[in-house]
Short mmCIF file of C-alpha atoms and ligand atoms in Angstrom, two decimals:
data_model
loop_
_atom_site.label_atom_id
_atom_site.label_comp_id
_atom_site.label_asym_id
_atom_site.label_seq_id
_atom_site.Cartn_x
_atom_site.Cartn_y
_atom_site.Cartn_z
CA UNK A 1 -9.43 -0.60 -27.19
CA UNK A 2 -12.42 -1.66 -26.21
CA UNK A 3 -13.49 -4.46 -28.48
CA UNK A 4 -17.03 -6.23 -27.67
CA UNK A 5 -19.67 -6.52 -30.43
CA UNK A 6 -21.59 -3.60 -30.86
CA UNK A 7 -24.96 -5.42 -32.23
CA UNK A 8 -27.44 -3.43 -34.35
CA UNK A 9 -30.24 -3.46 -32.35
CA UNK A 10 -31.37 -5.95 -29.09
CA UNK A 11 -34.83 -6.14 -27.06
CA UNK A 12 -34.55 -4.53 -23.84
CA UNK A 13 -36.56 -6.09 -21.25
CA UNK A 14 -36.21 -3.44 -18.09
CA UNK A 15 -40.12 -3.06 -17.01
CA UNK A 16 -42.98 -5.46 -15.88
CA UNK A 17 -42.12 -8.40 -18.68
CA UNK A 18 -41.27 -11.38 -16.74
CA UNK A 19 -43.59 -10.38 -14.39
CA UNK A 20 -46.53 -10.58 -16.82
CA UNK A 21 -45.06 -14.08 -18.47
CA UNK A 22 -44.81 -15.85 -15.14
CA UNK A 23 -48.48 -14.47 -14.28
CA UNK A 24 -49.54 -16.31 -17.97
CA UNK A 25 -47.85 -19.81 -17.19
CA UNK A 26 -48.99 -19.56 -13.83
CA UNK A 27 -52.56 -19.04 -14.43
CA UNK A 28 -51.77 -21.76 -17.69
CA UNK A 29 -53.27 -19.06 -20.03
CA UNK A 30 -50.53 -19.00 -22.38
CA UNK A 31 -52.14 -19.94 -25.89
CA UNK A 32 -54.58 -17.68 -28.10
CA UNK A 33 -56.76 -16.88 -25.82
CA UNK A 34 -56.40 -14.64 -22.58
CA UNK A 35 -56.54 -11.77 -20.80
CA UNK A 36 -53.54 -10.24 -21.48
CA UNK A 37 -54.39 -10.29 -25.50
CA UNK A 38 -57.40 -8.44 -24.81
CA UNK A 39 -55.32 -5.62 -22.26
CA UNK A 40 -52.62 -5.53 -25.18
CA UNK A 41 -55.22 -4.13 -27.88
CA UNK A 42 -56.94 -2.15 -25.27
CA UNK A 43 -53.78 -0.24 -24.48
CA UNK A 44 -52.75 0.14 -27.76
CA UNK A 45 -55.57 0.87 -29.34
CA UNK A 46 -56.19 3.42 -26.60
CA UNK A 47 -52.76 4.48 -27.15
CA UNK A 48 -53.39 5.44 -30.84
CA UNK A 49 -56.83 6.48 -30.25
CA UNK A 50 -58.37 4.18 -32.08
CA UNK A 51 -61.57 1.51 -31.43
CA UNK A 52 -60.43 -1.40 -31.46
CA UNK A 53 -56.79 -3.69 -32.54
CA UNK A 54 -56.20 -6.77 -32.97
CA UNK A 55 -52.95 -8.84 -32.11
CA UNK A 56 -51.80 -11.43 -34.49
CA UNK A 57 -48.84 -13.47 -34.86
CA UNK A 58 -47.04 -11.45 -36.83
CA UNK A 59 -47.14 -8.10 -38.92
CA UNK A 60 -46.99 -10.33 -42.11
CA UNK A 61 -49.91 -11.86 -41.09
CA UNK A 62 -51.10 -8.55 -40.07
CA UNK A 63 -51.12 -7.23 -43.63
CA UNK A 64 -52.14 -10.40 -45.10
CA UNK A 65 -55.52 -10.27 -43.12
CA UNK A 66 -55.56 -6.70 -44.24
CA UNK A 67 -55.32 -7.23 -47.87
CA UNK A 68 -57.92 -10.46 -47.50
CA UNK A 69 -60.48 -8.32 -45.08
CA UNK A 70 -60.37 -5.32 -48.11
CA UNK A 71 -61.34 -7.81 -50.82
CA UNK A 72 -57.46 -8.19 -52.60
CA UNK A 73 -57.52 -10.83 -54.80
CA UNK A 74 -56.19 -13.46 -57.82
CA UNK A 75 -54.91 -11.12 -60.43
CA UNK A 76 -55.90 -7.77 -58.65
CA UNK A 77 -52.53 -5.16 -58.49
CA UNK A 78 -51.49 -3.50 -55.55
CA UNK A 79 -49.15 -0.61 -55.26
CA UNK A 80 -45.71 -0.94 -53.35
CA UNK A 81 -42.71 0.62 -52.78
CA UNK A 82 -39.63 -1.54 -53.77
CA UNK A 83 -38.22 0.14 -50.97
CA UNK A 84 -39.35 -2.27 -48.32
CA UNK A 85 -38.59 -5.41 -46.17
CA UNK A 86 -39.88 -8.21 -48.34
CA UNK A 87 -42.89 -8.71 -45.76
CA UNK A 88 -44.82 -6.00 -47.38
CA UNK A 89 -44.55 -7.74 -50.91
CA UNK A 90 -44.89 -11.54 -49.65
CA UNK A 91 -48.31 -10.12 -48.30
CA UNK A 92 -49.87 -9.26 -51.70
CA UNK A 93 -48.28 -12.68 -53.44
CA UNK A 94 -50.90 -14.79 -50.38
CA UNK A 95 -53.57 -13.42 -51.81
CA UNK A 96 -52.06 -14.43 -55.67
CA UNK A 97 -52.08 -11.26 -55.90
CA UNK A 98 -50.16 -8.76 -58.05
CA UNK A 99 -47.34 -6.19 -56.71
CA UNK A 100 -46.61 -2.80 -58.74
CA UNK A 101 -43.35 -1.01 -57.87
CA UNK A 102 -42.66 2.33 -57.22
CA UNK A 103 -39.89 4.55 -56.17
CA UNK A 104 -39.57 6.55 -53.20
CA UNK A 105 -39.41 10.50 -52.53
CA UNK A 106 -36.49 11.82 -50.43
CA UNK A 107 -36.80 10.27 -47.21
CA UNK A 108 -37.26 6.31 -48.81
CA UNK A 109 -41.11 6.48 -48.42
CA UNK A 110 -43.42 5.22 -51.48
CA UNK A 111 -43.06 8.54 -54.04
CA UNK A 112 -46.90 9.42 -53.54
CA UNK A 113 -46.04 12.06 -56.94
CA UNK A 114 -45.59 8.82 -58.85
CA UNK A 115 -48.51 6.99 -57.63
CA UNK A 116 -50.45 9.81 -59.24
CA UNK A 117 -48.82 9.61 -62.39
CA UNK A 118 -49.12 5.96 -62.79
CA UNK A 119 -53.25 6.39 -61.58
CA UNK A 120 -53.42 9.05 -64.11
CA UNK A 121 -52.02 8.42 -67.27
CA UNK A 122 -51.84 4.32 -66.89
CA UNK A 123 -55.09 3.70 -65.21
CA UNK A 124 -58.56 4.37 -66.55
CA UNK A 125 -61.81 4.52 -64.21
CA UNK A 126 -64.44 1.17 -64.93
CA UNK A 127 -67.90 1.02 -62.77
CA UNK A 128 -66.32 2.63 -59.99
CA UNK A 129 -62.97 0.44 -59.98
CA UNK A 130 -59.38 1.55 -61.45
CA UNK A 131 -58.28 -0.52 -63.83
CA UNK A 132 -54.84 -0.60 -65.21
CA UNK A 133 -55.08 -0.20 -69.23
CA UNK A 134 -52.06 -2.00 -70.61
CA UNK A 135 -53.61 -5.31 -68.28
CA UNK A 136 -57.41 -4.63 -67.69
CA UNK A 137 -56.62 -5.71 -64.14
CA UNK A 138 -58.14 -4.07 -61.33
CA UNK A 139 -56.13 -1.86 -58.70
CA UNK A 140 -57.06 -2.72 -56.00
CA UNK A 141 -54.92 -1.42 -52.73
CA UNK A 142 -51.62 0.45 -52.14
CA UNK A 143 -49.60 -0.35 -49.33
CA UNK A 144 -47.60 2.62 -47.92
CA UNK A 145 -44.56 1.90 -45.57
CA UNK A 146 -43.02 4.44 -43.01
CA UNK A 147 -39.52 3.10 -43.83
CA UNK A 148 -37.29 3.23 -40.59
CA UNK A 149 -39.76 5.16 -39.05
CA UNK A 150 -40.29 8.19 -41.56
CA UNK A 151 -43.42 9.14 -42.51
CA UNK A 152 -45.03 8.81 -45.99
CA UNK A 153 -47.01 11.26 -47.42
CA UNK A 154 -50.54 10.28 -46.03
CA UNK A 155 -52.47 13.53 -47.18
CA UNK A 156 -51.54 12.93 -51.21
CA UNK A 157 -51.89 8.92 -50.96
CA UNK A 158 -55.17 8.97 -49.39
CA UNK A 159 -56.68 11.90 -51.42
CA UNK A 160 -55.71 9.43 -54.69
CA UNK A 161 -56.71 6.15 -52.53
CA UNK A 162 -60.09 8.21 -52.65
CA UNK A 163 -60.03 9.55 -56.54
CA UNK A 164 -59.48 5.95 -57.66
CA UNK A 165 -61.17 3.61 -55.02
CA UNK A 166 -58.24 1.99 -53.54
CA UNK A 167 -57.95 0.61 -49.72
CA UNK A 168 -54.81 1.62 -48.15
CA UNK A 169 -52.55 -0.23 -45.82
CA UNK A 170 -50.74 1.34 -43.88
CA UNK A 171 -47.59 -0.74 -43.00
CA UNK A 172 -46.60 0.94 -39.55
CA UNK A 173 -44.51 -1.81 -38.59
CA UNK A 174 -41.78 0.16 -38.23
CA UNK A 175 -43.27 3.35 -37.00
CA UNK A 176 -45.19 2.56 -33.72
CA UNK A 177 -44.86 5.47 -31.54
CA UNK A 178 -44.26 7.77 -34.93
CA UNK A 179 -46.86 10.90 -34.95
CA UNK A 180 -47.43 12.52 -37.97
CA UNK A 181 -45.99 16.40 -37.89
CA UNK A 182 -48.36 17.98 -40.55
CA UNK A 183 -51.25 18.32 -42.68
CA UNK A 184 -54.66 17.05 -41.70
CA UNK A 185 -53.54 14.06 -39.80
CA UNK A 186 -51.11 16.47 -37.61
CA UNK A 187 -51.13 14.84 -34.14
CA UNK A 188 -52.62 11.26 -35.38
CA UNK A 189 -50.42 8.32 -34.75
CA UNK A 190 -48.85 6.79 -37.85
CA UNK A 191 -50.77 3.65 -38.71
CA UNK A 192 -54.66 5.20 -37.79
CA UNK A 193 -54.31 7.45 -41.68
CA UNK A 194 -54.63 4.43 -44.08
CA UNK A 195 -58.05 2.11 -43.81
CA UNK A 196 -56.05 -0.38 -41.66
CA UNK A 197 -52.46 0.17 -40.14
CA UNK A 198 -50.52 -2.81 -39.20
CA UNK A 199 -47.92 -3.10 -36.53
CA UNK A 200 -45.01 -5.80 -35.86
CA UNK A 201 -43.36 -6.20 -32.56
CA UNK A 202 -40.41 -8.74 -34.22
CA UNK A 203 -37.38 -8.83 -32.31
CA UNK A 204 -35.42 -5.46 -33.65
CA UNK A 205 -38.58 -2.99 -33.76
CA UNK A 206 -39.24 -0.56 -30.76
CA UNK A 207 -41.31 -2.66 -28.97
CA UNK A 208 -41.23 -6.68 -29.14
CA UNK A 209 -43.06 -9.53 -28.47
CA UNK A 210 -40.74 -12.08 -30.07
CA UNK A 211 -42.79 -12.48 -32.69
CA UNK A 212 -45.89 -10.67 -33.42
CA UNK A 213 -48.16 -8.02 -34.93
CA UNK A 214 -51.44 -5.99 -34.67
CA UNK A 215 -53.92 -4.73 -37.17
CA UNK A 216 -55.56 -1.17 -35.97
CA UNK A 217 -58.19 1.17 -37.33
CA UNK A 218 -60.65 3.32 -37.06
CA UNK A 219 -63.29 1.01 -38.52
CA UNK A 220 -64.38 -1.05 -35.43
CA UNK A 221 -65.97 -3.56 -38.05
CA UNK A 222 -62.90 -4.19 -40.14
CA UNK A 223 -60.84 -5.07 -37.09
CA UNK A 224 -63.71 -7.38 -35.70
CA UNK A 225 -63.83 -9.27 -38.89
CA UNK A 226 -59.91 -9.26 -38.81
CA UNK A 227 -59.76 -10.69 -35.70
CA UNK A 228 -62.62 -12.91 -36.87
CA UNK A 229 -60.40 -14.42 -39.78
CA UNK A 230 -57.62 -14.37 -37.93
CA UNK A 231 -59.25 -17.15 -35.40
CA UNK A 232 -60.10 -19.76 -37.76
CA UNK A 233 -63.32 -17.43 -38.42
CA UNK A 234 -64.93 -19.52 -36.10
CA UNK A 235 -68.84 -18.33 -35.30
CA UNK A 236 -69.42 -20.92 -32.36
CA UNK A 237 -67.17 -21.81 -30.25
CA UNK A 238 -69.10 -25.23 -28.67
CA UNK A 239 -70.24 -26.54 -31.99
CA UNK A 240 -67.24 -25.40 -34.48
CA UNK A 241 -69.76 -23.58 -36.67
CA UNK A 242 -67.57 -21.71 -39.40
CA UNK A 243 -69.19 -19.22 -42.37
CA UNK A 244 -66.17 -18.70 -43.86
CA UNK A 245 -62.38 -20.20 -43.84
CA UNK A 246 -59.58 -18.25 -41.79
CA UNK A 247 -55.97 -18.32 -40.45
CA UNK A 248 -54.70 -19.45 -37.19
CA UNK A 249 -52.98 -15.88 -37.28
CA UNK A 250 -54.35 -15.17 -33.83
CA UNK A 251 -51.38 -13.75 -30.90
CA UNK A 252 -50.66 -16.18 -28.16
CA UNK A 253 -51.28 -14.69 -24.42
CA UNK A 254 -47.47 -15.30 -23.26
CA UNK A 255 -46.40 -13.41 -26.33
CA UNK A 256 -49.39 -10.21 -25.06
CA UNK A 257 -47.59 -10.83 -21.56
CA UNK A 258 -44.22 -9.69 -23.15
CA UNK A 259 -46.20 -6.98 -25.17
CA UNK A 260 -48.16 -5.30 -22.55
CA UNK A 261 -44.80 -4.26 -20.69
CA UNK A 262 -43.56 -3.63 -23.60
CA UNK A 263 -45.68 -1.03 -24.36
CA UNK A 264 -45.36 0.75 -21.06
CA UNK A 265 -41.79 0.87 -21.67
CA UNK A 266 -42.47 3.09 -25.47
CA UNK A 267 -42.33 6.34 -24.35
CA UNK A 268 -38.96 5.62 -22.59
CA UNK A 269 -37.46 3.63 -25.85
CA UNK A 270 -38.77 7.03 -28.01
CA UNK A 271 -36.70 9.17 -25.88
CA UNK A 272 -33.56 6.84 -26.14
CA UNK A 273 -34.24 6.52 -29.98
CA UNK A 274 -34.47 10.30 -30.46
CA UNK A 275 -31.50 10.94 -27.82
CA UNK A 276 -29.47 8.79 -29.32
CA UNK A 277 -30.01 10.31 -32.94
CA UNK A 278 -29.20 13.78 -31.91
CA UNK A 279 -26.00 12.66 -30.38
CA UNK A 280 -24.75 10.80 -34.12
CA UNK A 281 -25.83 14.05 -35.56
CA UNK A 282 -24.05 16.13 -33.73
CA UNK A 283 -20.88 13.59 -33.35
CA UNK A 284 -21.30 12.46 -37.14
CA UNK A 285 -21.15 16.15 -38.25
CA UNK A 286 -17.73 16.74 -39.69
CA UNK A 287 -17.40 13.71 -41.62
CA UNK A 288 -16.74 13.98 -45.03
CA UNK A 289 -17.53 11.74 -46.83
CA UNK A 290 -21.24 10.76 -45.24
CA UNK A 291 -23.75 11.72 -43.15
CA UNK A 292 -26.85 10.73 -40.91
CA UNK A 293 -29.92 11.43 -43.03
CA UNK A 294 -32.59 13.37 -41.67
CA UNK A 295 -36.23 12.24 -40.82
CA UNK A 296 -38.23 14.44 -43.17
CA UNK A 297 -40.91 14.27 -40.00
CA UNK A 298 -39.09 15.27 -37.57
CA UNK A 299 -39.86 14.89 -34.05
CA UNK A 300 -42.63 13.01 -35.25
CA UNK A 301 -40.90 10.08 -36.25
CA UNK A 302 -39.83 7.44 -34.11
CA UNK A 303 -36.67 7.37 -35.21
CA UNK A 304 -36.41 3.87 -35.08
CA UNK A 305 -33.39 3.21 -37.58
CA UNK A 306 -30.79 5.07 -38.31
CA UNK A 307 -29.59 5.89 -41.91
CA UNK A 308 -25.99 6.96 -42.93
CA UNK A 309 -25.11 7.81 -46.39
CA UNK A 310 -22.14 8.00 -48.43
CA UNK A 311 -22.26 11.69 -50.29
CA UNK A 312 -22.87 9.61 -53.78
CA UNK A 313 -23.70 6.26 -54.12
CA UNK A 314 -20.96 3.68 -54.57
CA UNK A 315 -21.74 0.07 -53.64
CA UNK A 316 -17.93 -1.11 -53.50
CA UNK A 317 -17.26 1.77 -51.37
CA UNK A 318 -20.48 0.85 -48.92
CA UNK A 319 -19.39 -2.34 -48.83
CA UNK A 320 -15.86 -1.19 -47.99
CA UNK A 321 -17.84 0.44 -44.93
CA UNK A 322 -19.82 -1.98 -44.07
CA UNK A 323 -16.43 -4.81 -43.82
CA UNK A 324 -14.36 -2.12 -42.25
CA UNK A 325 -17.17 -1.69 -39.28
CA UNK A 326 -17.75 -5.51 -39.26
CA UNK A 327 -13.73 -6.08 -38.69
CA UNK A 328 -14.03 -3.14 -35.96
CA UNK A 329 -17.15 -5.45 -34.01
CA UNK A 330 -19.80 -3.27 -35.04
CA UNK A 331 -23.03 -4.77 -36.92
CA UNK A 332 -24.16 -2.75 -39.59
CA UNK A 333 -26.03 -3.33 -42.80
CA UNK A 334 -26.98 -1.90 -46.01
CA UNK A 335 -30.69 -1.84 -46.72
CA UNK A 336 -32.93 -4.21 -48.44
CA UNK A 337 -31.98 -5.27 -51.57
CA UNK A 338 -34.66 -3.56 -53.62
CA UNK A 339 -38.02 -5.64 -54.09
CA UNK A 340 -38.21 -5.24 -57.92
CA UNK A 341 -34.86 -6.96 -58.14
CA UNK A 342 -35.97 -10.01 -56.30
CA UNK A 343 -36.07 -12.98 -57.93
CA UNK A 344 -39.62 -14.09 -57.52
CA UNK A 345 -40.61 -10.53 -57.84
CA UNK A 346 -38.68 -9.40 -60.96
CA UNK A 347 -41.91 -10.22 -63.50
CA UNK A 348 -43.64 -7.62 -61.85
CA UNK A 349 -44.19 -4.24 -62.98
CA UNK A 350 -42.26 -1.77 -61.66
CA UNK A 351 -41.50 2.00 -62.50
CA UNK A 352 -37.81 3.56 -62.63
CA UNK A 353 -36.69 3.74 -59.33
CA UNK A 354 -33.63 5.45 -59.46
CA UNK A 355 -34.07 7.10 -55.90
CA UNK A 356 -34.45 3.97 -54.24
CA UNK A 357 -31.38 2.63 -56.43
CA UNK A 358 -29.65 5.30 -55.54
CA UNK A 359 -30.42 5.16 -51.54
CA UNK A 360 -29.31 1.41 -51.81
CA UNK A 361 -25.89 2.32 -53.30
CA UNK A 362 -25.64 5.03 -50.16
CA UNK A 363 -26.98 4.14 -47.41
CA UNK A 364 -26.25 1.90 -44.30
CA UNK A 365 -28.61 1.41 -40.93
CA UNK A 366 -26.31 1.48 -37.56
CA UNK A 367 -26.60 0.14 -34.07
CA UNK A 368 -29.96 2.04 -32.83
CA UNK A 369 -30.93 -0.01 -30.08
CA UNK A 370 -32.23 0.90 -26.85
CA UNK A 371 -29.29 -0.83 -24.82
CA UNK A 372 -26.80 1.14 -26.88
CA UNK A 373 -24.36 2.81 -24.51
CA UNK A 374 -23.02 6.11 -24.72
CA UNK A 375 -19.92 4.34 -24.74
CA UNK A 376 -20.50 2.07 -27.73
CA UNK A 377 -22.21 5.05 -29.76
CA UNK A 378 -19.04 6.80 -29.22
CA UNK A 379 -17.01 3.81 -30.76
CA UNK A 380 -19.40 3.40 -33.53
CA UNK A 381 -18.64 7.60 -34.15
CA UNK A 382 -15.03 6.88 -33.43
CA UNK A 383 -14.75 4.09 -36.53
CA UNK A 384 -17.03 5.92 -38.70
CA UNK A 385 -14.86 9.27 -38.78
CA UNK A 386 -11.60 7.37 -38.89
CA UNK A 387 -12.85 5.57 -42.01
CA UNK A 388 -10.68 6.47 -44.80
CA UNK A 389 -13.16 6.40 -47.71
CA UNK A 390 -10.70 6.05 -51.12
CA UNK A 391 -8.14 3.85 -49.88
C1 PLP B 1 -40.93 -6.00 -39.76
C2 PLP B 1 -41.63 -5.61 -40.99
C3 PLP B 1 -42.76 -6.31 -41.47
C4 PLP B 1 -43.23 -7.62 -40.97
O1 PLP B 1 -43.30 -7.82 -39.67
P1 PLP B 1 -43.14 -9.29 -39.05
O2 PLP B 1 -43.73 -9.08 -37.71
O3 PLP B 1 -41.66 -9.58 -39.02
O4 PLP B 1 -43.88 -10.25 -39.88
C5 PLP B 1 -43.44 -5.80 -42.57
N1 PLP B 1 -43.03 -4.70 -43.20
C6 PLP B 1 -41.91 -4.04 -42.81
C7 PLP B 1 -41.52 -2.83 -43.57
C8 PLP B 1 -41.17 -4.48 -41.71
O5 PLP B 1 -40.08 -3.82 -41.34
#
């Protein structure tokens, strides 16, 4: 039996990318300035038809800049799912300010029906700001994620981000390449809904440039004071002049090098992702005891993870799984531990999540990567239907 370490998901580097890093050490552009930053936002802002992006160092500091640009601040409260790599949360805490949790519907995304619940019967309206009664503090932003590449609902969240005078972030960081499949923002790439999207290009998402992010949106001012803060919000560049204080959160050329071919390479990686997912449905579908999930949107999503859940949760029995794979040399892993469980999180707010719990107790992510051959997601179908669940 074949036995080589099936990893969850690697970069693939098959197009123009050491190409375009050799041309940025040879020309000795390699820091945060350079050409191939500015082509980078060009092409993906063209690509998601907005005005302008801008490439930072990470998607963290992506949403960061976000959440300072929009006016977050100490004591303000910003709406989260606790469904979420940590990133999203750590975000808020920079700015000292104040996470609220909430559940999530039926495909892991923020449960937009609770948002309204909590703005409704929790919140009261003060000179045009929502303010949270049992506090007095001021909501300020929500902060949507597409988890694994599903899309939130973007038509209810930004009819209440309206109603109540909240920015929203959209955390696309998982969903470049993602197109929503309905309502009024049918056709628009995920990320250009919210005020500000924010992309990450870490190591595992479709497209990488080691480390990195981007903010987009269709407010060519926001991103120009984004980038702005995000270069030391420096006004003069001979005599250091500064009017306000900002990060050095700016993306390094070498790093736009990798990113540029990168992002020639997406439509190819969206095909493999959504290739690849059809063939563990249609493998995966006489197992008993679990199944893929679905992506509520469909050929919209990227399908950048891939979800399978136990019929019921049962974390000794995931765990089982998750060993038994491990032993067999393929990487798999549950999902985040939930955010209002965290210890530096856990004197937060946070409504009952019981969905999310539930998905945590259920659900595993499996290898997904590009590279993945159709001999190793054969193996990974092989182990997964000869797991004997009770024993
Ligand atoms: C990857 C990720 C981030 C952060 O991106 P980095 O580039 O790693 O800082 C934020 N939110 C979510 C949901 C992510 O998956």
């Amino acid at each position: 039996m074949e036995t080589r370490w099936i990893p969850l998901s690697t970069p693939n580097f098959r197009g123009n990318e050491k190409k375009y890093v050799n041309e940025a050490v040879d020309t000795e552009w390699v820091s945060t300035a350079g050409a191939f930053i500015s082509r980078f936002e060009e092409q993906m802002a063209s690509r998601l038809s907005v005005p302008q992006a801008c490439a930072c160092q990470s998607g963290t500091a992506g949403l960061h800049l976000c959440l300072r640009h929009f006016g977050v601040t100490a004591g303000d409260l910003v709406l989260v799912p606790t469904l979420t790599f940590i990133a999203t949360v750590n975000a808020v805490l920079y700015q000292s300010a104040e996470p609220v949790f909430f559940d999530c519907d039926d495909h892991m995304c923020i449960d937009a029906e609770q948002v309204a619940a909590y703005l409704e019967h929790e919140c009261r309206p003060e000179n045009g700001r929502t303010v949270e009664i049992a506090s007095g503090k001021t909501v300020k932003a929500m902060i949507p994620v597409h988890v694994f590449g599903d899309h939130c609902d973007m038509d209810r969240l930004m009819d209440l981000a309206e109603q109540y005078h909240l920015a929203v972030i959209e955390d696309a960081t998982e969903s470049l390449g993602g197109v929503f499949s309905r309502g009024r923002y049918k056709g628009l790439s995920t990320g250009t809904a919210g005020h500000a999207g924010v992309l990450s290009f870490n190591g595992n998402k479709i497209i990488t440039t080691g480390g990195g992010g981007m903010v987009v949106s269709s407010d060519a001012a926001a991103v120009e004071h984004i980038r702005y803060l995000s270069q030391q919000a420096k006004d003069d560049a001979v005599y250091f002049v500064h009017e306000e204080w900002g990060y050095n959160y700016r993306m390094t050329n070498l790093q736009a090098a990798l990113g540029l071919a990168q992002l020639e390479e997406l439509d190819g990686f969206l095909e493999i992702k959504r290739r690849n997912y059809a063939l563990y449905q249609e493998k995966l579908a006489g197992c008993g005891y679990g199944a893929l999930l679905p992506f509520g949107s469909g050929e919209g999503s990227n399908h950048w993870f891939y979800s399978f859940a136990l019929r019921e949760a049962d974390g000794a029995k995931r765990d089982r799984l998750l060993r038994y794979l491990n032993n067999r040399q393929i990487q798999a892993r549950p999902i985040w531990k939930l955010n209002h469980t965290q210890t530096p999180f856990r004197k937060y707010r946070a409504m009952d999540c019981k969905n999310a719990e539930e998905f945590y107790g259920r659900v595993i992510n499996i290898p997904c990567g590009t590279n993945l051959t159709g001999a190793q997601l054969d193996r990974v179908c092989e182990a997964l239907l000869e797991f004997a669940p009770d024993s």
